[in-house]
């Protein structure tokens, strides 16, 4: 195992993810400990990718009644069905641009993501990196006054908020407005090793019980601290790369690339459940 960053992340050799079931205990242990796992030279087709996801839990389905739908592979891609690339004005490209804001996935859903498994499919000749930071390391390093201030904070998350930052058109899409606000505690303790992490994302639109200006200031301060340049691992994709990350202890963002070139990554999220410590970030209901 080779570290990706002094604080987090490892490259794991010697595992063919087509045999992930055999190695799952080791993979899961590394996931809990290191937050970002890189596997190179993999050959994941959709079925194998989904099977790998199911080892971690239930594959996320972004529908109101997920039980009525079947899990399927989704593509983070600027490729249209006809094989051409999306125009710069297309609202689907706006979603990809919103991925360039620091975030953790699906905090706006009734149950957020535990993990994302991203696999390179088609890469541009330059750019298009995915960057990660450890919100566990950031939480550890925050000044005590800030930790005390944030420890019991509850954050408000809304999908429209992150889309609005990029495009009012993307923010107005039904698939975005359909999700009502969610609230999660700002610190997620890992249920296996007790390590706490800041739980924050581009979807955060406010702080419960705080005025808008004060809340915004606090959120911006936390994101700025967490994403200082020295805290970032920037992943330059190669063909065959697969990355699995812990959404409870990281933030990530995509980087721009020449949009006249295709960039396609296969992606699935796994929904967090009680065994992943979800109960610990649920706000305590008012008495
Ligand atoms: C994602 C994501 C960033 C990227 O798949 O959730 O944010 O680099 N991707 O495409
Ligand atoms: Mn994402």
Short mmCIF file of N, CA and C in Angstrom, two decimals, residues 21-152:
data_model
loop_
_atom_site.label_atom_id
_atom_site.label_comp_id
_atom_site.label_asym_id
_atom_site.label_seq_id
_atom_site.Cartn_x
_atom_site.Cartn_y
_atom_site.Cartn_z
N UNK A 21 -15.13 -9.68 -3.80
CA UNK A 21 -15.83 -10.37 -2.70
C UNK A 21 -14.82 -11.12 -1.82
N UNK A 22 -13.84 -11.72 -2.45
CA UNK A 22 -12.80 -12.47 -1.72
C UNK A 22 -12.00 -11.55 -0.80
N UNK A 23 -11.80 -10.32 -1.27
CA UNK A 23 -10.91 -9.40 -0.56
C UNK A 23 -11.68 -8.34 0.23
N UNK A 24 -13.01 -8.51 0.34
CA UNK A 24 -13.80 -7.39 0.85
C UNK A 24 -13.39 -6.97 2.26
N UNK A 25 -13.09 -7.89 3.13
CA UNK A 25 -12.75 -7.52 4.52
C UNK A 25 -11.55 -6.57 4.52
N UNK A 26 -10.56 -6.88 3.70
CA UNK A 26 -9.36 -6.04 3.63
C UNK A 26 -9.67 -4.68 3.01
N UNK A 27 -10.49 -4.70 1.97
CA UNK A 27 -10.87 -3.44 1.29
C UNK A 27 -11.64 -2.55 2.26
N UNK A 28 -12.58 -3.16 2.97
CA UNK A 28 -13.42 -2.38 3.88
C UNK A 28 -12.59 -1.80 5.04
N UNK A 29 -11.64 -2.58 5.51
CA UNK A 29 -10.78 -2.11 6.59
C UNK A 29 -9.96 -0.89 6.12
N UNK A 30 -9.44 -0.98 4.91
CA UNK A 30 -8.66 0.14 4.35
C UNK A 30 -9.56 1.36 4.13
N UNK A 31 -10.79 1.12 3.72
CA UNK A 31 -11.77 2.19 3.50
C UNK A 31 -12.04 2.95 4.80
N UNK A 32 -12.26 2.21 5.88
CA UNK A 32 -12.54 2.85 7.17
C UNK A 32 -11.33 3.66 7.64
N UNK A 33 -10.15 3.15 7.36
CA UNK A 33 -8.91 3.73 7.89
C UNK A 33 -8.40 4.89 7.04
N UNK A 34 -8.42 4.73 5.71
CA UNK A 34 -7.71 5.66 4.82
C UNK A 34 -8.61 6.57 3.99
N UNK A 35 -9.89 6.30 3.94
CA UNK A 35 -10.91 7.17 3.30
C UNK A 35 -10.91 7.19 1.77
N UNK A 36 -9.76 7.10 1.13
CA UNK A 36 -9.73 7.09 -0.34
C UNK A 36 -8.85 5.92 -0.78
N UNK A 37 -9.40 5.05 -1.62
CA UNK A 37 -8.65 3.87 -2.09
C UNK A 37 -8.52 3.94 -3.61
N UNK A 38 -7.28 3.81 -4.08
CA UNK A 38 -7.02 3.81 -5.52
C UNK A 38 -6.57 2.42 -5.95
N UNK A 39 -7.23 1.90 -6.97
CA UNK A 39 -6.86 0.61 -7.58
C UNK A 39 -6.54 0.90 -9.04
N UNK A 40 -5.40 0.42 -9.52
CA UNK A 40 -5.03 0.68 -10.92
C UNK A 40 -5.22 -0.56 -11.79
N UNK A 41 -5.24 -0.33 -13.08
CA UNK A 41 -5.28 -1.42 -14.08
C UNK A 41 -6.44 -2.40 -13.86
N UNK A 42 -7.61 -1.85 -13.58
CA UNK A 42 -8.77 -2.69 -13.33
C UNK A 42 -9.60 -2.86 -14.60
N UNK A 43 -10.42 -3.89 -14.61
CA UNK A 43 -11.31 -4.12 -15.75
C UNK A 43 -12.73 -4.31 -15.22
N UNK A 44 -13.37 -3.21 -14.88
CA UNK A 44 -14.73 -3.29 -14.34
C UNK A 44 -15.74 -3.08 -15.46
N UNK A 45 -16.59 -4.05 -15.70
CA UNK A 45 -17.75 -3.73 -16.53
C UNK A 45 -18.89 -3.35 -15.58
N UNK A 46 -20.04 -3.00 -16.13
CA UNK A 46 -21.14 -2.51 -15.28
C UNK A 46 -21.50 -3.52 -14.19
N UNK A 47 -21.61 -4.79 -14.58
CA UNK A 47 -22.05 -5.80 -13.61
C UNK A 47 -21.07 -5.96 -12.46
N UNK A 48 -19.79 -5.99 -12.79
CA UNK A 48 -18.77 -6.16 -11.75
C UNK A 48 -18.73 -4.93 -10.85
N UNK A 49 -18.88 -3.77 -11.46
CA UNK A 49 -18.89 -2.50 -10.72
C UNK A 49 -20.06 -2.48 -9.72
N UNK A 50 -21.24 -2.88 -10.20
CA UNK A 50 -22.41 -2.91 -9.31
C UNK A 50 -22.23 -3.96 -8.20
N UNK A 51 -21.66 -5.09 -8.55
CA UNK A 51 -21.44 -6.15 -7.55
C UNK A 51 -20.47 -5.66 -6.47
N UNK A 52 -19.45 -4.93 -6.89
CA UNK A 52 -18.50 -4.35 -5.93
C UNK A 52 -19.25 -3.38 -5.01
N UNK A 53 -20.12 -2.55 -5.59
CA UNK A 53 -20.90 -1.61 -4.79
C UNK A 53 -21.77 -2.31 -3.76
N UNK A 54 -22.37 -3.43 -4.17
CA UNK A 54 -23.29 -4.15 -3.26
C UNK A 54 -22.57 -4.74 -2.06
N UNK A 55 -21.26 -4.93 -2.17
CA UNK A 55 -20.51 -5.39 -1.00
C UNK A 55 -20.56 -4.34 0.10
N UNK A 56 -20.59 -3.06 -0.29
CA UNK A 56 -20.61 -1.96 0.67
C UNK A 56 -22.01 -1.67 1.21
N UNK A 57 -23.04 -2.03 0.43
CA UNK A 57 -24.40 -1.75 0.88
C UNK A 57 -25.35 -1.61 -0.29
N UNK A 58 -26.38 -0.80 -0.09
CA UNK A 58 -27.43 -0.64 -1.10
C UNK A 58 -27.01 0.45 -2.09
N UNK A 59 -27.08 0.14 -3.38
CA UNK A 59 -26.73 1.10 -4.41
C UNK A 59 -27.77 2.23 -4.43
N UNK A 60 -27.28 3.44 -4.47
CA UNK A 60 -28.18 4.61 -4.45
C UNK A 60 -29.02 4.69 -5.73
N UNK A 61 -30.29 4.95 -5.54
CA UNK A 61 -31.20 5.21 -6.66
C UNK A 61 -31.87 6.55 -6.38
N UNK A 62 -31.62 7.53 -7.25
CA UNK A 62 -32.13 8.88 -6.98
C UNK A 62 -33.55 9.06 -7.47
N UNK A 63 -34.47 8.37 -6.83
CA UNK A 63 -35.88 8.47 -7.16
C UNK A 63 -36.63 8.57 -5.85
N UNK A 64 -37.84 9.14 -5.94
CA UNK A 64 -38.66 9.29 -4.73
C UNK A 64 -38.99 7.93 -4.11
N UNK A 65 -39.27 6.95 -4.97
CA UNK A 65 -39.58 5.62 -4.46
C UNK A 65 -38.54 4.63 -4.98
N UNK A 66 -37.37 4.65 -4.35
CA UNK A 66 -36.26 3.86 -4.89
C UNK A 66 -36.59 2.37 -5.00
N UNK A 67 -37.46 1.89 -4.10
CA UNK A 67 -37.76 0.45 -4.11
C UNK A 67 -38.47 0.04 -5.40
N UNK A 68 -39.01 1.02 -6.13
CA UNK A 68 -39.72 0.69 -7.38
C UNK A 68 -38.78 0.68 -8.59
N UNK A 69 -37.50 0.96 -8.35
CA UNK A 69 -36.56 1.04 -9.48
C UNK A 69 -35.41 0.08 -9.25
N UNK A 70 -34.78 -0.26 -10.38
CA UNK A 70 -33.62 -1.15 -10.28
C UNK A 70 -32.35 -0.32 -10.31
N UNK A 71 -31.36 -0.72 -9.49
CA UNK A 71 -30.08 0.01 -9.49
C UNK A 71 -29.40 -0.16 -10.83
N UNK A 72 -28.82 0.94 -11.34
CA UNK A 72 -28.05 0.79 -12.57
C UNK A 72 -26.83 1.70 -12.53
N UNK A 73 -25.96 1.45 -13.46
CA UNK A 73 -24.74 2.22 -13.55
C UNK A 73 -25.05 3.63 -14.00
N UNK A 74 -24.38 4.62 -13.43
CA UNK A 74 -24.56 5.96 -13.98
C UNK A 74 -23.21 6.48 -14.46
N UNK A 75 -23.29 7.38 -15.41
CA UNK A 75 -22.07 7.91 -16.01
C UNK A 75 -21.92 9.38 -15.67
N UNK A 76 -20.74 9.74 -15.20
CA UNK A 76 -20.37 11.14 -15.05
C UNK A 76 -19.70 11.48 -16.38
N UNK A 77 -20.45 12.11 -17.27
CA UNK A 77 -19.98 12.20 -18.65
C UNK A 77 -20.55 13.39 -19.39
N UNK A 78 -19.77 13.94 -20.29
CA UNK A 78 -20.28 14.99 -21.18
C UNK A 78 -20.60 14.42 -22.56
N UNK A 79 -20.73 13.10 -22.64
CA UNK A 79 -21.06 12.46 -23.93
C UNK A 79 -22.58 12.36 -24.06
N UNK A 80 -23.09 12.76 -25.19
CA UNK A 80 -24.52 12.63 -25.44
C UNK A 80 -24.80 11.24 -26.02
N UNK A 81 -26.10 10.89 -26.03
CA UNK A 81 -26.46 9.57 -26.55
C UNK A 81 -26.02 9.38 -27.99
N UNK A 82 -26.00 10.48 -28.76
CA UNK A 82 -25.61 10.36 -30.17
C UNK A 82 -24.08 10.34 -30.35
N UNK A 83 -23.34 10.33 -29.24
CA UNK A 83 -21.89 10.20 -29.34
C UNK A 83 -21.15 11.52 -29.38
N UNK A 84 -21.89 12.63 -29.61
CA UNK A 84 -21.22 13.93 -29.59
C UNK A 84 -21.10 14.42 -28.15
N UNK A 85 -20.36 15.51 -27.93
CA UNK A 85 -20.24 16.01 -26.55
C UNK A 85 -21.27 17.10 -26.30
N UNK A 86 -21.63 17.28 -25.03
CA UNK A 86 -22.60 18.30 -24.64
C UNK A 86 -22.05 19.69 -24.96
N UNK A 87 -22.93 20.58 -25.36
CA UNK A 87 -22.49 21.96 -25.59
C UNK A 87 -22.27 22.62 -24.23
N UNK A 88 -21.51 23.67 -24.21
CA UNK A 88 -21.17 24.36 -22.94
C UNK A 88 -22.42 24.90 -22.25
N UNK A 89 -23.51 25.08 -23.02
CA UNK A 89 -24.73 25.66 -22.46
C UNK A 89 -25.66 24.60 -21.87
N UNK A 90 -25.40 23.35 -22.17
CA UNK A 90 -26.32 22.28 -21.78
C UNK A 90 -26.41 22.16 -20.26
N UNK A 91 -27.64 21.99 -19.75
CA UNK A 91 -27.79 21.94 -18.29
C UNK A 91 -27.08 20.71 -17.72
N UNK A 92 -26.92 19.66 -18.54
CA UNK A 92 -26.20 18.48 -18.03
C UNK A 92 -24.71 18.78 -17.81
N UNK A 93 -24.18 19.67 -18.65
CA UNK A 93 -22.79 20.09 -18.42
C UNK A 93 -22.71 20.95 -17.15
N UNK A 94 -23.82 21.67 -16.87
CA UNK A 94 -23.86 22.48 -15.64
C UNK A 94 -23.73 21.58 -14.41
N UNK A 95 -24.36 20.40 -14.46
CA UNK A 95 -24.21 19.46 -13.35
C UNK A 95 -22.74 19.06 -13.18
N UNK A 96 -22.07 18.84 -14.29
CA UNK A 96 -20.66 18.45 -14.22
C UNK A 96 -19.83 19.60 -13.67
N UNK A 97 -20.23 20.82 -14.04
CA UNK A 97 -19.51 21.97 -13.50
C UNK A 97 -19.79 22.14 -12.01
N UNK A 98 -21.01 21.81 -11.59
CA UNK A 98 -21.32 21.88 -10.16
C UNK A 98 -20.51 20.85 -9.38
N UNK A 99 -20.12 19.76 -10.04
CA UNK A 99 -19.24 18.78 -9.40
C UNK A 99 -17.86 19.37 -9.12
N UNK A 100 -17.60 20.53 -9.69
CA UNK A 100 -16.30 21.17 -9.47
C UNK A 100 -16.30 22.04 -8.21
N UNK A 101 -17.44 22.07 -7.51
CA UNK A 101 -17.48 22.69 -6.17
C UNK A 101 -17.16 21.59 -5.15
N UNK A 102 -16.42 21.94 -4.13
CA UNK A 102 -16.08 20.92 -3.11
C UNK A 102 -17.36 20.37 -2.47
N UNK A 103 -17.47 19.07 -2.45
CA UNK A 103 -18.69 18.47 -1.90
C UNK A 103 -18.44 17.04 -1.46
N UNK A 104 -19.43 16.52 -0.76
CA UNK A 104 -19.53 15.09 -0.56
C UNK A 104 -20.91 14.73 -1.09
N UNK A 105 -21.08 13.46 -1.56
CA UNK A 105 -22.23 13.17 -2.42
C UNK A 105 -23.53 12.94 -1.65
N UNK A 106 -24.61 13.46 -2.26
CA UNK A 106 -25.97 13.04 -1.92
C UNK A 106 -26.41 13.42 -0.51
N UNK A 107 -25.81 14.46 0.06
CA UNK A 107 -26.23 14.88 1.40
C UNK A 107 -27.65 15.44 1.38
N UNK A 108 -28.15 15.73 0.17
CA UNK A 108 -29.51 16.29 0.02
C UNK A 108 -30.57 15.20 -0.09
N UNK A 109 -30.14 13.94 -0.08
CA UNK A 109 -31.11 12.84 -0.15
C UNK A 109 -31.56 12.46 1.27
N UNK A 110 -32.69 11.78 1.39
CA UNK A 110 -33.15 11.35 2.73
C UNK A 110 -32.11 10.48 3.44
N UNK A 111 -31.36 9.70 2.68
CA UNK A 111 -30.20 9.00 3.24
C UNK A 111 -29.02 9.32 2.32
N UNK A 112 -27.96 9.91 2.86
CA UNK A 112 -26.85 10.34 2.02
C UNK A 112 -25.95 9.15 1.63
N UNK A 113 -24.89 9.45 0.89
CA UNK A 113 -24.02 8.38 0.41
C UNK A 113 -22.97 8.00 1.46
N UNK A 114 -22.67 6.71 1.50
CA UNK A 114 -21.54 6.19 2.28
C UNK A 114 -20.26 6.25 1.44
N UNK A 115 -20.39 5.85 0.19
CA UNK A 115 -19.21 5.70 -0.67
C UNK A 115 -19.57 5.99 -2.11
N UNK A 116 -18.57 6.33 -2.87
CA UNK A 116 -18.71 6.45 -4.31
C UNK A 116 -17.62 5.55 -4.91
N UNK A 117 -17.95 4.86 -5.98
CA UNK A 117 -16.96 4.05 -6.70
C UNK A 117 -16.91 4.58 -8.13
N UNK A 118 -15.80 5.19 -8.46
CA UNK A 118 -15.66 5.88 -9.74
C UNK A 118 -14.59 5.17 -10.56
N UNK A 119 -14.90 4.91 -11.82
CA UNK A 119 -13.97 4.17 -12.69
C UNK A 119 -13.79 4.91 -14.00
N UNK A 120 -12.55 5.07 -14.41
CA UNK A 120 -12.25 5.78 -15.66
C UNK A 120 -12.75 4.98 -16.85
N UNK A 121 -13.46 5.66 -17.76
CA UNK A 121 -13.91 4.99 -18.99
C UNK A 121 -13.29 5.66 -20.22
N UNK A 122 -13.40 7.00 -20.29
CA UNK A 122 -12.82 7.72 -21.43
C UNK A 122 -12.28 9.04 -20.90
N UNK A 123 -11.01 9.29 -21.16
CA UNK A 123 -10.35 10.43 -20.52
C UNK A 123 -9.93 11.48 -21.55
N UNK A 124 -10.01 12.76 -21.16
CA UNK A 124 -9.53 13.81 -22.05
C UNK A 124 -7.99 13.82 -22.07
N UNK A 125 -7.42 14.54 -23.00
CA UNK A 125 -5.96 14.55 -23.11
C UNK A 125 -5.32 15.41 -22.01
N UNK A 126 -6.10 16.30 -21.40
CA UNK A 126 -5.57 17.07 -20.27
C UNK A 126 -6.71 17.45 -19.33
N UNK A 127 -6.35 17.82 -18.10
CA UNK A 127 -7.35 18.26 -17.11
C UNK A 127 -8.24 17.12 -16.65
N UNK A 128 -9.39 17.48 -16.05
CA UNK A 128 -10.34 16.46 -15.62
C UNK A 128 -9.88 15.66 -14.41
N UNK A 129 -8.97 16.22 -13.63
CA UNK A 129 -8.56 15.52 -12.41
C UNK A 129 -9.75 15.46 -11.43
N UNK A 130 -9.70 14.53 -10.50
CA UNK A 130 -10.62 14.56 -9.36
C UNK A 130 -9.77 14.81 -8.12
N UNK A 131 -10.18 15.78 -7.31
CA UNK A 131 -9.40 16.13 -6.13
C UNK A 131 -10.15 15.76 -4.85
N UNK A 132 -9.37 15.40 -3.85
CA UNK A 132 -9.94 14.96 -2.57
C UNK A 132 -9.27 15.70 -1.41
N UNK A 133 -10.04 15.90 -0.35
CA UNK A 133 -9.46 16.34 0.93
C UNK A 133 -10.04 15.47 2.03
N UNK A 134 -9.30 15.35 3.13
CA UNK A 134 -9.78 14.60 4.28
C UNK A 134 -10.45 15.56 5.25
N UNK A 135 -11.74 15.38 5.47
CA UNK A 135 -12.42 16.23 6.45
C UNK A 135 -12.18 15.69 7.87
N UNK A 136 -11.61 14.49 7.94
CA UNK A 136 -11.18 13.93 9.23
C UNK A 136 -9.91 14.67 9.69
N UNK A 137 -8.95 14.82 8.75
CA UNK A 137 -7.72 15.55 9.09
C UNK A 137 -8.05 17.02 9.39
N UNK A 138 -8.97 17.59 8.63
CA UNK A 138 -9.33 18.99 8.85
C UNK A 138 -9.95 19.17 10.23
N UNK A 139 -10.83 18.25 10.59
CA UNK A 139 -11.47 18.33 11.91
C UNK A 139 -10.43 18.23 13.03
N UNK A 140 -9.49 17.33 12.84
CA UNK A 140 -8.39 17.16 13.81
C UNK A 140 -7.59 18.45 13.96
N UNK A 141 -7.37 19.16 12.85
CA UNK A 141 -6.46 20.31 12.84
C UNK A 141 -7.14 21.65 13.13
N UNK A 142 -8.45 21.68 13.18
CA UNK A 142 -9.13 22.96 13.43
C UNK A 142 -8.78 23.49 14.82
N UNK A 143 -8.70 24.80 14.96
CA UNK A 143 -8.46 25.37 16.29
C UNK A 143 -9.56 24.93 17.27
N UNK A 144 -9.18 24.79 18.54
CA UNK A 144 -10.14 24.31 19.55
C UNK A 144 -11.40 25.16 19.64
N UNK A 145 -11.24 26.47 19.50
CA UNK A 145 -12.44 27.33 19.59
C UNK A 145 -13.43 26.99 18.49
N UNK A 146 -12.92 26.70 17.30
CA UNK A 146 -13.82 26.35 16.19
C UNK A 146 -14.44 24.99 16.42
N UNK A 147 -13.63 24.03 16.89
CA UNK A 147 -14.17 22.70 17.17
C UNK A 147 -15.30 22.77 18.19
N UNK A 148 -15.10 23.56 19.21
CA UNK A 148 -16.13 23.70 20.25
C UNK A 148 -17.40 24.33 19.65
N UNK A 149 -17.19 25.30 18.78
CA UNK A 149 -18.32 26.01 18.19
C UNK A 149 -19.11 25.10 17.24
N UNK A 150 -18.39 24.20 16.55
CA UNK A 150 -19.01 23.42 15.48
C UNK A 150 -19.54 22.07 15.97
N UNK A 151 -19.00 21.59 17.08
CA UNK A 151 -19.28 20.22 17.51
C UNK A 151 -20.76 19.87 17.52
N UNK A 152 -21.60 20.79 17.96
CA UNK A 152 -23.03 20.46 18.04
C UNK A 152 -23.89 21.13 16.97
#
